[in-house]
Short mmCIF file of C-alpha atoms in Angstrom, two decimals:
data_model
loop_
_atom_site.label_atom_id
_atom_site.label_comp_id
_atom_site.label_asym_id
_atom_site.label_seq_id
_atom_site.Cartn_x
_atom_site.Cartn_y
_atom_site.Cartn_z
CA UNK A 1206 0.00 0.00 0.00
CA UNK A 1207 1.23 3.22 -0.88
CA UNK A 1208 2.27 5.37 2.06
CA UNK A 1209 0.50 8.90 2.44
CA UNK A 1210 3.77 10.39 1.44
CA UNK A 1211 3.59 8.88 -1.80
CA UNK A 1212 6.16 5.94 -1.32
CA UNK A 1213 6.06 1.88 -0.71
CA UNK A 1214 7.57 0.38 1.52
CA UNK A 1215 9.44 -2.13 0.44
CA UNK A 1216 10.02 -5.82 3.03
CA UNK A 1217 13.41 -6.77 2.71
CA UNK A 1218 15.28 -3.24 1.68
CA UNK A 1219 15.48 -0.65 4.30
CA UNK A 1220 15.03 2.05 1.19
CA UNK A 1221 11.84 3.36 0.49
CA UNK A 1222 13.62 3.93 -3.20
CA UNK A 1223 13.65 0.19 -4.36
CA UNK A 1224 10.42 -0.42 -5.43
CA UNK A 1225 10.20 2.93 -6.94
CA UNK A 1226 11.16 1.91 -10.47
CA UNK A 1227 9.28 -1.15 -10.66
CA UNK A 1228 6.21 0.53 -9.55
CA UNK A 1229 6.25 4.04 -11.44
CA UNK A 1230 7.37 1.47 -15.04
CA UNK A 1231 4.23 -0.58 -14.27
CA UNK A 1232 1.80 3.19 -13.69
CA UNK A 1233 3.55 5.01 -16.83
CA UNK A 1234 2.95 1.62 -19.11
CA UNK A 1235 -0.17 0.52 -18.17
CA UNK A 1236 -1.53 4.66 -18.27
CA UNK A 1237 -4.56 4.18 -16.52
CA UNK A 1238 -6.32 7.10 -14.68
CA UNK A 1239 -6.83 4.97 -11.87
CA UNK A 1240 -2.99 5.63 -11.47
CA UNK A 1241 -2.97 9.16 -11.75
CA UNK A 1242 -2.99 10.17 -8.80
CA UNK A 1243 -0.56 7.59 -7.09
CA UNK A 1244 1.75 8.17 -9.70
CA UNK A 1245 2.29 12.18 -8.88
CA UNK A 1246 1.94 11.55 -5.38
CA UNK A 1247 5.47 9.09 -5.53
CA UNK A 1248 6.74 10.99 -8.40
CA UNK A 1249 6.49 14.76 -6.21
CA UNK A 1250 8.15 12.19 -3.03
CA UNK A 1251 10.60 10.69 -5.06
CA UNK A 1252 11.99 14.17 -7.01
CA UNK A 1253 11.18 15.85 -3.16
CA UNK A 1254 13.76 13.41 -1.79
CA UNK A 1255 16.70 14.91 -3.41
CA UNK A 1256 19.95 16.70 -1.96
CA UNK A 1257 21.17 19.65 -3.62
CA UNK A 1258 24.09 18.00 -4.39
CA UNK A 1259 22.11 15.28 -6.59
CA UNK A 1260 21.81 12.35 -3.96
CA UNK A 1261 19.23 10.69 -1.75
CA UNK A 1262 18.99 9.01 1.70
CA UNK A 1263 17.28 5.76 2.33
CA UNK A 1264 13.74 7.62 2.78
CA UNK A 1265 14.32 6.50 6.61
CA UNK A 1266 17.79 8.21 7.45
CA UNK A 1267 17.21 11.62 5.98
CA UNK A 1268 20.20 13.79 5.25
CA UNK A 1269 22.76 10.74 5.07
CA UNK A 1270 23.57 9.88 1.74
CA UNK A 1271 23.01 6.86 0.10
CA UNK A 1272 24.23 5.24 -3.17
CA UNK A 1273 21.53 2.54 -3.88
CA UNK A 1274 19.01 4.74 -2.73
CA UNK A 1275 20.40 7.55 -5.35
CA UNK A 1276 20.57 4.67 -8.03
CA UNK A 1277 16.98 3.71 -7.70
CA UNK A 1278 15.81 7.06 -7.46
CA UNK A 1279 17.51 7.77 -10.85
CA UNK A 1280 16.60 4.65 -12.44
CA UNK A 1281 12.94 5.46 -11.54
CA UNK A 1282 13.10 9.17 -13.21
CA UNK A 1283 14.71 7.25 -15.89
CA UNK A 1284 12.90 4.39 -16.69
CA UNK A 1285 9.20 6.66 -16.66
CA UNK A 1286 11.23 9.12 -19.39
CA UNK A 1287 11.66 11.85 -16.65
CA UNK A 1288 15.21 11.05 -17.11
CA UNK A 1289 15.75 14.42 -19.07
CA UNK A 1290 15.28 16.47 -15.73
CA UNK A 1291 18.46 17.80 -14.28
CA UNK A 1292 20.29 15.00 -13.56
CA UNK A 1293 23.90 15.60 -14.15
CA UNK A 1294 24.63 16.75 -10.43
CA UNK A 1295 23.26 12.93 -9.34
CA UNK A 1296 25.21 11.53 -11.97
CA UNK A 1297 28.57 13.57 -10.90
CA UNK A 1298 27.72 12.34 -7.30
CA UNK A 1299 27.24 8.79 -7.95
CA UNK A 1300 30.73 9.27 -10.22
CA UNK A 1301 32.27 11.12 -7.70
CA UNK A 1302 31.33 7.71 -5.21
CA UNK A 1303 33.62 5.74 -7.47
CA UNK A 1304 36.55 4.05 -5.45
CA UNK A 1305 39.85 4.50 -7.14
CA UNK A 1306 39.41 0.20 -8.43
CA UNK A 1307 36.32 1.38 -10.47
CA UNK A 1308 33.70 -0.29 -7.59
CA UNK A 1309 31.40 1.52 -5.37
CA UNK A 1310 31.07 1.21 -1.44
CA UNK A 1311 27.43 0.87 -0.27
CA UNK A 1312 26.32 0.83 2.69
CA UNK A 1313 23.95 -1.92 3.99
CA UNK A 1314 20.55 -1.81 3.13
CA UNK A 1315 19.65 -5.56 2.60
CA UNK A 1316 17.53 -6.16 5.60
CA UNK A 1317 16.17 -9.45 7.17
CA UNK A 1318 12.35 -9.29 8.88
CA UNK A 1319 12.34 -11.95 11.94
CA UNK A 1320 9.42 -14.86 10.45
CA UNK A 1321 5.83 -13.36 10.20
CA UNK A 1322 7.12 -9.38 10.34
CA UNK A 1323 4.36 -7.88 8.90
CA UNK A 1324 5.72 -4.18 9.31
CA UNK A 1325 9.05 -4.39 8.55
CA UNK A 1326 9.77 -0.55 9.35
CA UNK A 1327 8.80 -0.86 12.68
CA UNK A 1328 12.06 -3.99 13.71
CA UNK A 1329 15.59 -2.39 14.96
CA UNK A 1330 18.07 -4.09 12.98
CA UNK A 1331 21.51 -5.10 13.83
CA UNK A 1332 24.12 -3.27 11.25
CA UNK A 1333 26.91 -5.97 10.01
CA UNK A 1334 25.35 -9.04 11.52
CA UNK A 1335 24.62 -12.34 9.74
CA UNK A 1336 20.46 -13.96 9.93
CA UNK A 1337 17.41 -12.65 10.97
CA UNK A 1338 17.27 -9.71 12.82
CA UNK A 1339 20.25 -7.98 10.85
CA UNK A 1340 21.06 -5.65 7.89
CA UNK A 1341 23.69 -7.30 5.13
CA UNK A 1342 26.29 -5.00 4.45
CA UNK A 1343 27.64 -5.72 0.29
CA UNK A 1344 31.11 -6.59 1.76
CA UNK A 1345 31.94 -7.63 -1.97
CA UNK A 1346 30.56 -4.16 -3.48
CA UNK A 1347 29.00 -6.41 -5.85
CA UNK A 1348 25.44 -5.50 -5.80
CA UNK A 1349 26.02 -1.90 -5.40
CA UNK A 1350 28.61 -1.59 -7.92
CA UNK A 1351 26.54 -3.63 -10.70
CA UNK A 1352 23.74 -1.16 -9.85
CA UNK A 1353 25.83 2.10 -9.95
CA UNK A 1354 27.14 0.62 -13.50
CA UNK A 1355 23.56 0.05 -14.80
CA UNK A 1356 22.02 3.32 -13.71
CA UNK A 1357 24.91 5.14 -14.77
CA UNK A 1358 24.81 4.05 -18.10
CA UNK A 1359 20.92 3.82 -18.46
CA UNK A 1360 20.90 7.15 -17.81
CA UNK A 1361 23.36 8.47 -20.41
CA UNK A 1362 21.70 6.30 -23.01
CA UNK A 1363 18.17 8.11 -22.25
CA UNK A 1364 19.92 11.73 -22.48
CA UNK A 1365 20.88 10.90 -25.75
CA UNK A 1366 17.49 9.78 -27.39
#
C-alpha cells in the first residue's frame, strides 16, 4: 500500500527507493487514470527526496547519503522518461562515489524481517550481523557496484534519445 507520502515500503530493503522503479514502469505503461494520482503523489516524493548535491537518503535516514538509494531514485526518473530532468549533479555524485578500483562502497541496506514481520519498518536491525534480525552489508561491493554501473549508463543512453 502506498504510504501517504507517496512511497512503498518495500520488506526486505530498508530504502523506500527500491520499489520505486518497478512501480512508477508498471503506472507510466499501463496509463490508466486509476494511477494518476498515485503516480504524482510518488513521483512529487521521489523528485522531493533529493539533496542539492544530486543524492538521496534511504527515505528513513534523511540527510545521510546513500548510493543505492540515489541509483533507484535515478533509475525510476529514468525508466518513466523523466530522465531528461536535471540529472547531471546525481550523476557527478554517484561518479564522484567511485573508489579508485572502479567499484562503489554501499552501505547496507539488505535487511532481514524476523518470520511473520508484517511491518518491517517498525524492527531495529543489527548493522553488520549475519540472519534474521540484521542488515547485510555488500562486503563484496557487488550488488552496489553492478547497480551504480547500470544506472549510470541507463541514464546516459536516455539523455541521448
Amino acid at each position: 500500500r502506498q504510504a501517504t507520502e507517496g512511497y512503498w515500503s518495500a520488506y526486505w530493503w530498508q530504502s523506500r527507493y527500491y520499489v520505486l522503479p518497478r512501480i512508477l514502469r508498471l503506472m507510466a505503461v499501463r496509463r490508466e487514470e486509476a494511477y494518476s494520482q498515485a503516480f504524482t503523489r510518488a513521483f512529487d516524493w521521489l523528485w522531493d527526496g533529493r539533496s542539492r548535491e544530486g543524492w538521496w537518503s534511504n527515505g528513513i535516514d534523511v540527510g545521510t547519503p546513500c548510493l543505492l538509494s540515489t541509483c533507484w531514485a535515478l533509475e525510476a526518473l529514468v525508466s518513466v522518461g523523466r530522465g531528461r530532468l536535471d540529472l547531471h549533479r546525481t550523476l557527478d555524485w554517484l561518479l564522484s562515489r567511485q573508489d579508485a578500483d572502479g567499484g562503489w562502497t554501499a552501505e547496507a541496506c539488505l535487511r532481514i524481517p524476523p518470520p511473520n514481520e508484517t511491518d518491517p519498518d517498525r524492527h531495529v536491525y543489527r548493522r553488520q550481523g549475519l540472519g534474521v534480525g540484521s542488515v547485510s552489508i555488500d562486503d563484496a561491493r557487488i550488488y552496489g557496484s553492478s547497480t551504480a554501473l547500470a544506472v549510470i549508463r541507463q541514464a546516459v543512453q536516455s539523455d541521448r534519445r
